[in-house]
């Protein structure tokens, strides 16, 4: 009989694991592929091409931020489209290099491609493990003020870090405060060609961005000429990064042909696709020293926690935002799985860590993408550029890439956030400020500092729950939250001060309607309180206990424990049956 029951339970378990619903949740492509249509194909191809023309120049620029050769930006830009198409739950999001992750990578890999690839592998393994263990809830402990403080500081750091490329100066330290000092110190060394080109690119990008943002203000039913004009402006503004980079590369190439050295260019790049091979787990330096995998992992240090967590946080936040905007829901753990698998497979093609990009996701959504299949088109476009265009990328001026980066990160500096936080809850400015300021010292310190401050604030609220005391002849004390060991001493002190340490002592109805949980320390302290109430000749009645809390208190067999369904019932009991001497 037992064997039969075991066999039935095994069959049920296997049935649930192998059901179509489970398969669709693990492989989301099965939910939209059967309904795929020619209309969807047209929109996905258009969106994929548009995003591709955005991702190529941005990836080259972000590789500069990461301190890696520019081709590594493209190596990191195509795997996400193929993997996410199968495993992602958002139709809009695009995975690839981003400004924030590139900055974090620079801090830990210090321009070493081997370190970058190992970091990608380890990030992917950690993210995949988090997905399989369903640990996505850990990201909830990073609050909105911490995220905003970090992104604003990172945008300032990244943007100012590109000023040296606009000026064409070299040997500027990467530490932010030293960078500011030496950038201004080296102003007399600025190259006129780089400055003119960089400023021109910035002006063009700002102009196109402004024109695109003003399109929505035109009348609802425009004429055909206006429609065509709006479409042309929107197209040019969407691919503005590609236009700037192509134009700048043509100018630099022309100067090179004429024998002039006006601009600082990216220089020689590796041609062709990266080989698909296992990521290197060790490195031999130029002087013959071998660095083992364990030494690389040790050198990466806190980056093995900071980069995967921030990457996942950035991507899931973007996916949720666009899911809400376009009326669909995403699965956070499935997103974790897709990002983790992308990074693991990306390490086989020499990629550095990737995540969701807000800018490219916005372009994808605005272009009308219908499914994640648009990422395949983007991936193919990146592969084609790696195959045929890499020799031309060596003529791209660094000043033009710097302009692309500055314009990409500028919207991340949200001046409206601090006043908005101040209006809503002033205390939340503390983690924002700590994160923002410490991030200029070291980015990881800013994140850790903000999380620690937020944690202390949360612990304080746990240790000091709201206690509301009202007098109805009998005291009524309302608990604002759960009763756990950090709050017990404060709670009992207030209870004694209002009920026992007064003359005459007062009876109390304890309103527990908001108490959803209680621990052993609190129960043990309540035992002592009930004894003290009895010694002073007064009563403590509990009201509104939830079933789970009542079960715990009943199991503790507290002396003199009495409870009612409501405060009114408790007041009636004490008013009718309890009299002072």
PDB file of N, CA and C in Angstrom, residues 61-143:
ATOM      1  N   UNK A  61      31.518  52.382 -27.450  1.00  0.00           N
ATOM      2  CA  UNK A  61      31.776  53.423 -26.451  1.00  0.00           C
ATOM      3  C   UNK A  61      31.860  52.837 -25.050  1.00  0.00           C
ATOM      4  N   UNK A  62      30.972  51.905 -24.729  1.00  0.00           N
ATOM      5  CA  UNK A  62      30.958  51.338 -23.379  1.00  0.00           C
ATOM      6  C   UNK A  62      32.191  50.479 -23.117  1.00  0.00           C
ATOM      7  N   UNK A  63      32.739  49.872 -24.161  1.00  0.00           N
ATOM      8  CA  UNK A  63      33.999  49.141 -23.985  1.00  0.00           C
ATOM      9  C   UNK A  63      35.098  50.092 -23.531  1.00  0.00           C
ATOM     10  N   UNK A  64      35.075  51.319 -24.033  1.00  0.00           N
ATOM     11  CA  UNK A  64      36.024  52.347 -23.578  1.00  0.00           C
ATOM     12  C   UNK A  64      35.832  52.619 -22.093  1.00  0.00           C
ATOM     13  N   UNK A  65      34.571  52.715 -21.655  1.00  0.00           N
ATOM     14  CA  UNK A  65      34.286  52.941 -20.234  1.00  0.00           C
ATOM     15  C   UNK A  65      34.823  51.788 -19.399  1.00  0.00           C
ATOM     16  N   UNK A  66      34.671  50.566 -19.907  1.00  0.00           N
ATOM     17  CA  UNK A  66      35.157  49.388 -19.183  1.00  0.00           C
ATOM     18  C   UNK A  66      36.671  49.250 -19.239  1.00  0.00           C
ATOM     19  N   UNK A  67      37.332  50.103 -20.022  1.00  0.00           N
ATOM     20  CA  UNK A  67      38.783  50.039 -20.135  1.00  0.00           C
ATOM     21  C   UNK A  67      39.272  48.898 -20.999  1.00  0.00           C
ATOM     22  N   UNK A  68      38.408  48.377 -21.873  1.00  0.00           N
ATOM     23  CA  UNK A  68      38.748  47.231 -22.724  1.00  0.00           C
ATOM     24  C   UNK A  68      38.859  47.685 -24.180  1.00  0.00           C
ATOM     25  N   UNK A  69      39.554  46.920 -25.038  1.00  0.00           N
ATOM     26  CA  UNK A  69      39.549  47.222 -26.473  1.00  0.00           C
ATOM     27  C   UNK A  69      38.116  47.271 -27.001  1.00  0.00           C
ATOM     28  N   UNK A  70      37.854  48.164 -27.963  1.00  0.00           N
ATOM     29  CA  UNK A  70      36.472  48.435 -28.367  1.00  0.00           C
ATOM     30  C   UNK A  70      35.746  47.206 -28.896  1.00  0.00           C
ATOM     31  N   UNK A  71      36.471  46.238 -29.456  1.00  0.00           N
ATOM     32  CA  UNK A  71      35.783  45.071 -30.009  1.00  0.00           C
ATOM     33  C   UNK A  71      35.071  44.257 -28.928  1.00  0.00           C
ATOM     34  N   UNK A  72      35.528  44.377 -27.674  1.00  0.00           N
ATOM     35  CA  UNK A  72      34.881  43.630 -26.600  1.00  0.00           C
ATOM     36  C   UNK A  72      33.465  44.129 -26.336  1.00  0.00           C
ATOM     37  N   UNK A  73      33.179  45.377 -26.693  1.00  0.00           N
ATOM     38  CA  UNK A  73      31.810  45.855 -26.594  1.00  0.00           C
ATOM     39  C   UNK A  73      30.892  45.120 -27.543  1.00  0.00           C
ATOM     40  N   UNK A  74      31.384  44.849 -28.760  1.00  0.00           N
ATOM     41  CA  UNK A  74      30.579  44.099 -29.726  1.00  0.00           C
ATOM     42  C   UNK A  74      30.523  42.616 -29.370  1.00  0.00           C
ATOM     43  N   UNK A  75      31.624  42.065 -28.839  1.00  0.00           N
ATOM     44  CA  UNK A  75      31.596  40.675 -28.395  1.00  0.00           C
ATOM     45  C   UNK A  75      30.479  40.453 -27.363  1.00  0.00           C
ATOM     46  N   UNK A  76      30.179  41.502 -26.603  1.00  0.00           N
ATOM     47  CA  UNK A  76      29.202  41.387 -25.518  1.00  0.00           C
ATOM     48  C   UNK A  76      27.780  41.697 -25.963  1.00  0.00           C
ATOM     49  N   UNK A  77      27.580  42.006 -27.245  1.00  0.00           N
ATOM     50  CA  UNK A  77      26.303  42.573 -27.675  1.00  0.00           C
ATOM     51  C   UNK A  77      25.393  41.638 -28.453  1.00  0.00           C
ATOM     52  N   UNK A  78      25.874  40.457 -28.833  1.00  0.00           N
ATOM     53  CA  UNK A  78      25.028  39.622 -29.688  1.00  0.00           C
ATOM     54  C   UNK A  78      24.456  38.394 -28.994  1.00  0.00           C
ATOM     55  N   UNK A  79      25.142  37.858 -27.979  1.00  0.00           N
ATOM     56  CA  UNK A  79      24.661  36.629 -27.343  1.00  0.00           C
ATOM     57  C   UNK A  79      23.318  36.839 -26.642  1.00  0.00           C
ATOM     58  N   UNK A  80      23.133  38.016 -26.035  1.00  0.00           N
ATOM     59  CA  UNK A  80      21.900  38.282 -25.305  1.00  0.00           C
ATOM     60  C   UNK A  80      20.663  38.191 -26.169  1.00  0.00           C
ATOM     61  N   UNK A  81      20.748  38.640 -27.421  1.00  0.00           N
ATOM     62  CA  UNK A  81      19.587  38.589 -28.302  1.00  0.00           C
ATOM     63  C   UNK A  81      19.106  37.173 -28.561  1.00  0.00           C
ATOM     64  N   UNK A  82      20.031  36.235 -28.735  1.00  0.00           N
ATOM     65  CA  UNK A  82      19.662  34.846 -29.023  1.00  0.00           C
ATOM     66  C   UNK A  82      19.147  34.127 -27.769  1.00  0.00           C
ATOM     67  N   UNK A  83      19.829  34.326 -26.651  1.00  0.00           N
ATOM     68  CA  UNK A  83      19.429  33.639 -25.410  1.00  0.00           C
ATOM     69  C   UNK A  83      18.115  34.195 -24.892  1.00  0.00           C
ATOM     70  N   UNK A  84      18.001  35.531 -24.876  1.00  0.00           N
ATOM     71  CA  UNK A  84      16.803  36.140 -24.305  1.00  0.00           C
ATOM     72  C   UNK A  84      15.559  35.823 -25.121  1.00  0.00           C
ATOM     73  N   UNK A  85      15.724  35.614 -26.414  1.00  0.00           N
ATOM     74  CA  UNK A  85      14.587  35.252 -27.255  1.00  0.00           C
ATOM     75  C   UNK A  85      13.922  33.963 -26.765  1.00  0.00           C
ATOM     76  N   UNK A  86      14.724  33.043 -26.257  1.00  0.00           N
ATOM     77  CA  UNK A  86      14.200  31.756 -25.794  1.00  0.00           C
ATOM     78  C   UNK A  86      13.711  31.810 -24.349  1.00  0.00           C
ATOM     79  N   UNK A  87      14.436  32.542 -23.493  1.00  0.00           N
ATOM     80  CA  UNK A  87      14.195  32.427 -22.059  1.00  0.00           C
ATOM     81  C   UNK A  87      13.653  33.698 -21.403  1.00  0.00           C
ATOM     82  N   UNK A  88      13.579  34.817 -22.114  1.00  0.00           N
ATOM     83  CA  UNK A  88      13.128  36.071 -21.506  1.00  0.00           C
ATOM     84  C   UNK A  88      11.621  36.187 -21.458  1.00  0.00           C
ATOM     85  N   UNK A  89      11.139  36.997 -20.526  1.00  0.00           N
ATOM     86  CA  UNK A  89       9.690  37.171 -20.368  1.00  0.00           C
ATOM     87  C   UNK A  89       9.223  38.571 -20.748  1.00  0.00           C
ATOM     88  N   UNK A  90      10.126  39.426 -21.221  1.00  0.00           N
ATOM     89  CA  UNK A  90       9.754  40.778 -21.661  1.00  0.00           C
ATOM     90  C   UNK A  90       9.959  40.878 -23.172  1.00  0.00           C
ATOM     91  N   UNK A  91       8.977  41.432 -23.852  1.00  0.00           N
ATOM     92  CA  UNK A  91       9.119  41.588 -25.307  1.00  0.00           C
ATOM     93  C   UNK A  91      10.036  42.753 -25.658  1.00  0.00           C
ATOM     94  N   UNK A  92      10.240  43.671 -24.720  1.00  0.00           N
ATOM     95  CA  UNK A  92      10.928  44.917 -25.033  1.00  0.00           C
ATOM     96  C   UNK A  92      12.414  44.926 -24.701  1.00  0.00           C
ATOM     97  N   UNK A  93      12.814  44.234 -23.662  1.00  0.00           N
ATOM     98  CA  UNK A  93      14.157  44.447 -23.116  1.00  0.00           C
ATOM     99  C   UNK A  93      15.237  43.911 -24.055  1.00  0.00           C
ATOM    100  N   UNK A  94      16.368  44.606 -24.078  1.00  0.00           N
ATOM    101  CA  UNK A  94      17.536  44.165 -24.844  1.00  0.00           C
ATOM    102  C   UNK A  94      18.722  44.052 -23.896  1.00  0.00           C
ATOM    103  N   UNK A  95      19.458  42.945 -23.997  1.00  0.00           N
ATOM    104  CA  UNK A  95      20.610  42.713 -23.140  1.00  0.00           C
ATOM    105  C   UNK A  95      21.896  43.092 -23.879  1.00  0.00           C
ATOM    106  N   UNK A  96      22.804  43.703 -23.148  1.00  0.00           N
ATOM    107  CA  UNK A  96      24.086  44.092 -23.732  1.00  0.00           C
ATOM    108  C   UNK A  96      24.869  44.941 -22.755  1.00  0.00           C
ATOM    109  N   UNK A  97      25.971  45.519 -23.200  1.00  0.00           N
ATOM    110  CA  UNK A  97      26.764  46.379 -22.322  1.00  0.00           C
ATOM    111  C   UNK A  97      25.969  47.628 -21.935  1.00  0.00           C
ATOM    112  N   UNK A  98      26.147  48.073 -20.701  1.00  0.00           N
ATOM    113  CA  UNK A  98      25.527  49.318 -20.244  1.00  0.00           C
ATOM    114  C   UNK A  98      26.580  50.181 -19.560  1.00  0.00           C
ATOM    115  N   UNK A  99      26.243  51.443 -19.380  1.00  0.00           N
ATOM    116  CA  UNK A  99      27.202  52.384 -18.793  1.00  0.00           C
ATOM    117  C   UNK A  99      27.589  51.977 -17.375  1.00  0.00           C
ATOM    118  N   UNK A 100      26.589  51.614 -16.561  1.00  0.00           N
ATOM    119  CA  UNK A 100      26.862  51.325 -15.146  1.00  0.00           C
ATOM    120  C   UNK A 100      27.694  50.058 -15.001  1.00  0.00           C
ATOM    121  N   UNK A 101      27.288  48.986 -15.670  1.00  0.00           N
ATOM    122  CA  UNK A 101      28.044  47.738 -15.566  1.00  0.00           C
ATOM    123  C   UNK A 101      29.446  47.912 -16.151  1.00  0.00           C
ATOM    124  N   UNK A 102      29.574  48.706 -17.201  1.00  0.00           N
ATOM    125  CA  UNK A 102      30.899  48.958 -17.780  1.00  0.00           C
ATOM    126  C   UNK A 102      31.798  49.685 -16.783  1.00  0.00           C
ATOM    127  N   UNK A 103      31.234  50.656 -16.078  1.00  0.00           N
ATOM    128  CA  UNK A 103      32.008  51.363 -15.056  1.00  0.00           C
ATOM    129  C   UNK A 103      32.442  50.413 -13.950  1.00  0.00           C
ATOM    130  N   UNK A 104      31.517  49.569 -13.495  1.00  0.00           N
ATOM    131  CA  UNK A 104      31.853  48.602 -12.443  1.00  0.00           C
ATOM    132  C   UNK A 104      32.929  47.633 -12.922  1.00  0.00           C
ATOM    133  N   UNK A 105      32.814  47.202 -14.176  1.00  0.00           N
ATOM    134  CA  UNK A 105      33.833  46.286 -14.714  1.00  0.00           C
ATOM    135  C   UNK A 105      35.203  46.941 -14.718  1.00  0.00           C
ATOM    136  N   UNK A 106      35.256  48.212 -15.095  1.00  0.00           N
ATOM    137  CA  UNK A 106      36.545  48.896 -15.113  1.00  0.00           C
ATOM    138  C   UNK A 106      37.195  48.894 -13.732  1.00  0.00           C
ATOM    139  N   UNK A 107      36.378  49.061 -12.691  1.00  0.00           N
ATOM    140  CA  UNK A 107      36.926  49.134 -11.339  1.00  0.00           C
ATOM    141  C   UNK A 107      37.551  47.825 -10.900  1.00  0.00           C
ATOM    142  N   UNK A 108      37.074  46.697 -11.463  1.00  0.00           N
ATOM    143  CA  UNK A 108      37.549  45.394 -10.994  1.00  0.00           C
ATOM    144  C   UNK A 108      38.491  44.690 -11.969  1.00  0.00           C
ATOM    145  N   UNK A 109      38.309  44.885 -13.277  1.00  0.00           N
ATOM    146  CA  UNK A 109      39.156  44.146 -14.228  1.00  0.00           C
ATOM    147  C   UNK A 109      40.362  44.954 -14.662  1.00  0.00           C
ATOM    148  N   UNK A 110      40.318  46.263 -14.465  1.00  0.00           N
ATOM    149  CA  UNK A 110      41.459  47.144 -14.762  1.00  0.00           C
ATOM    150  C   UNK A 110      42.010  46.939 -16.181  1.00  0.00           C
ATOM    151  N   UNK A 111      41.099  46.797 -17.149  1.00  0.00           N
ATOM    152  CA  UNK A 111      41.519  46.716 -18.539  1.00  0.00           C
ATOM    153  C   UNK A 111      42.061  45.382 -18.995  1.00  0.00           C
ATOM    154  N   UNK A 112      41.959  44.350 -18.160  1.00  0.00           N
ATOM    155  CA  UNK A 112      42.480  43.029 -18.521  1.00  0.00           C
ATOM    156  C   UNK A 112      41.350  42.183 -19.104  1.00  0.00           C
ATOM    157  N   UNK A 113      41.390  41.852 -20.410  1.00  0.00           N
ATOM    158  CA  UNK A 113      40.308  41.076 -21.023  1.00  0.00           C
ATOM    159  C   UNK A 113      40.089  39.710 -20.369  1.00  0.00           C
ATOM    160  N   UNK A 114      41.163  39.051 -19.908  1.00  0.00           N
ATOM    161  CA  UNK A 114      41.007  37.743 -19.267  1.00  0.00           C
ATOM    162  C   UNK A 114      40.184  37.880 -17.991  1.00  0.00           C
ATOM    163  N   UNK A 115      40.510  38.883 -17.191  1.00  0.00           N
ATOM    164  CA  UNK A 115      39.738  39.127 -15.974  1.00  0.00           C
ATOM    165  C   UNK A 115      38.276  39.417 -16.314  1.00  0.00           C
ATOM    166  N   UNK A 116      38.051  40.169 -17.396  1.00  0.00           N
ATOM    167  CA  UNK A 116      36.688  40.518 -17.780  1.00  0.00           C
ATOM    168  C   UNK A 116      35.885  39.276 -18.154  1.00  0.00           C
ATOM    169  N   UNK A 117      36.495  38.356 -18.894  1.00  0.00           N
ATOM    170  CA  UNK A 117      35.796  37.146 -19.322  1.00  0.00           C
ATOM    171  C   UNK A 117      35.529  36.227 -18.130  1.00  0.00           C
ATOM    172  N   UNK A 118      36.503  36.079 -17.237  1.00  0.00           N
ATOM    173  CA  UNK A 118      36.292  35.275 -16.031  1.00  0.00           C
ATOM    174  C   UNK A 118      35.185  35.883 -15.181  1.00  0.00           C
ATOM    175  N   UNK A 119      35.176  37.212 -15.072  1.00  0.00           N
ATOM    176  CA  UNK A 119      34.120  37.893 -14.320  1.00  0.00           C
ATOM    177  C   UNK A 119      32.752  37.605 -14.930  1.00  0.00           C
ATOM    178  N   UNK A 120      32.668  37.597 -16.245  1.00  0.00           N
ATOM    179  CA  UNK A 120      31.408  37.296 -16.932  1.00  0.00           C
ATOM    180  C   UNK A 120      30.924  35.894 -16.582  1.00  0.00           C
ATOM    181  N   UNK A 121      31.831  34.925 -16.621  1.00  0.00           N
ATOM    182  CA  UNK A 121      31.476  33.544 -16.300  1.00  0.00           C
ATOM    183  C   UNK A 121      30.970  33.426 -14.868  1.00  0.00           C
ATOM    184  N   UNK A 122      31.694  34.013 -13.927  1.00  0.00           N
ATOM    185  CA  UNK A 122      31.316  33.895 -12.519  1.00  0.00           C
ATOM    186  C   UNK A 122      30.023  34.656 -12.223  1.00  0.00           C
ATOM    187  N   UNK A 123      29.846  35.802 -12.868  1.00  0.00           N
ATOM    188  CA  UNK A 123      28.584  36.534 -12.706  1.00  0.00           C
ATOM    189  C   UNK A 123      27.411  35.693 -13.199  1.00  0.00           C
ATOM    190  N   UNK A 124      27.589  35.071 -14.358  1.00  0.00           N
ATOM    191  CA  UNK A 124      26.528  34.243 -14.905  1.00  0.00           C
ATOM    192  C   UNK A 124      26.195  33.057 -14.009  1.00  0.00           C
ATOM    193  N   UNK A 125      27.219  32.417 -13.458  1.00  0.00           N
ATOM    194  CA  UNK A 125      26.991  31.269 -12.567  1.00  0.00           C
ATOM    195  C   UNK A 125      26.227  31.715 -11.326  1.00  0.00           C
ATOM    196  N   UNK A 126      26.624  32.849 -10.751  1.00  0.00           N
ATOM    197  CA  UNK A 126      25.943  33.351  -9.556  1.00  0.00           C
ATOM    198  C   UNK A 126      24.496  33.721  -9.871  1.00  0.00           C
ATOM    199  N   UNK A 127      24.265  34.395 -10.986  1.00  0.00           N
ATOM    200  CA  UNK A 127      22.903  34.785 -11.355  1.00  0.00           C
ATOM    201  C   UNK A 127      22.041  33.567 -11.645  1.00  0.00           C
ATOM    202  N   UNK A 128      22.614  32.570 -12.310  1.00  0.00           N
ATOM    203  CA  UNK A 128      21.863  31.352 -12.610  1.00  0.00           C
ATOM    204  C   UNK A 128      21.525  30.613 -11.316  1.00  0.00           C
ATOM    205  N   UNK A 129      22.473  30.562 -10.383  1.00  0.00           N
ATOM    206  CA  UNK A 129      22.215  29.915  -9.091  1.00  0.00           C
ATOM    207  C   UNK A 129      21.107  30.640  -8.335  1.00  0.00           C
ATOM    208  N   UNK A 130      21.130  31.969  -8.368  1.00  0.00           N
ATOM    209  CA  UNK A 130      20.073  32.744  -7.715  1.00  0.00           C
ATOM    210  C   UNK A 130      18.710  32.432  -8.326  1.00  0.00           C
ATOM    211  N   UNK A 131      18.680  32.266  -9.646  1.00  0.00           N
ATOM    212  CA  UNK A 131      17.413  31.959 -10.312  1.00  0.00           C
ATOM    213  C   UNK A 131      16.911  30.578  -9.914  1.00  0.00           C
ATOM    214  N   UNK A 132      17.807  29.589  -9.911  1.00  0.00           N
ATOM    215  CA  UNK A 132      17.397  28.219  -9.574  1.00  0.00           C
ATOM    216  C   UNK A 132      16.969  28.110  -8.117  1.00  0.00           C
ATOM    217  N   UNK A 133      17.595  28.893  -7.239  1.00  0.00           N
ATOM    218  CA  UNK A 133      17.229  28.893  -5.816  1.00  0.00           C
ATOM    219  C   UNK A 133      16.121  29.890  -5.508  1.00  0.00           C
ATOM    220  N   UNK A 134      15.641  30.584  -6.555  1.00  0.00           N
ATOM    221  CA  UNK A 134      14.547  31.558  -6.429  1.00  0.00           C
ATOM    222  C   UNK A 134      14.882  32.631  -5.389  1.00  0.00           C
ATOM    223  N   UNK A 135      16.046  33.237  -5.556  1.00  0.00           N
ATOM    224  CA  UNK A 135      16.529  34.242  -4.615  1.00  0.00           C
ATOM    225  C   UNK A 135      16.342  35.669  -5.135  1.00  0.00           C
ATOM    226  N   UNK A 136      15.450  35.834  -6.098  1.00  0.00           N
ATOM    227  CA  UNK A 136      15.213  37.166  -6.635  1.00  0.00           C
ATOM    228  C   UNK A 136      14.738  38.159  -5.591  1.00  0.00           C
ATOM    229  N   UNK A 137      14.131  37.646  -4.507  1.00  0.00           N
ATOM    230  CA  UNK A 137      13.627  38.547  -3.466  1.00  0.00           C
ATOM    231  C   UNK A 137      14.749  39.331  -2.786  1.00  0.00           C
ATOM    232  N   UNK A 138      15.996  38.866  -2.871  1.00  0.00           N
ATOM    233  CA  UNK A 138      17.112  39.575  -2.244  1.00  0.00           C
ATOM    234  C   UNK A 138      17.278  40.987  -2.811  1.00  0.00           C
ATOM    235  N   UNK A 139      16.868  41.170  -4.056  1.00  0.00           N
ATOM    236  CA  UNK A 139      17.000  42.486  -4.682  1.00  0.00           C
ATOM    237  C   UNK A 139      16.061  43.496  -4.040  1.00  0.00           C
ATOM    238  N   UNK A 140      15.029  43.005  -3.335  1.00  0.00           N
ATOM    239  CA  UNK A 140      14.088  43.916  -2.688  1.00  0.00           C
ATOM    240  C   UNK A 140      14.728  44.683  -1.541  1.00  0.00           C
ATOM    241  N   UNK A 141      15.891  44.228  -1.075  1.00  0.00           N
ATOM    242  CA  UNK A 141      16.554  44.902   0.042  1.00  0.00           C
ATOM    243  C   UNK A 141      17.378  46.106  -0.414  1.00  0.00           C
ATOM    244  N   UNK A 142      17.423  46.349  -1.721  1.00  0.00           N
ATOM    245  CA  UNK A 142      18.085  47.554  -2.222  1.00  0.00           C
ATOM    246  C   UNK A 142      16.986  48.561  -2.533  1.00  0.00           C
ATOM    247  N   UNK A 143      16.914  49.619  -1.738  1.00  0.00           N
ATOM    248  CA  UNK A 143      15.792  50.544  -1.814  1.00  0.00           C
ATOM    249  C   UNK A 143      15.923  51.506  -2.996  1.00  0.00           C
TER     250      UNK A 143
END
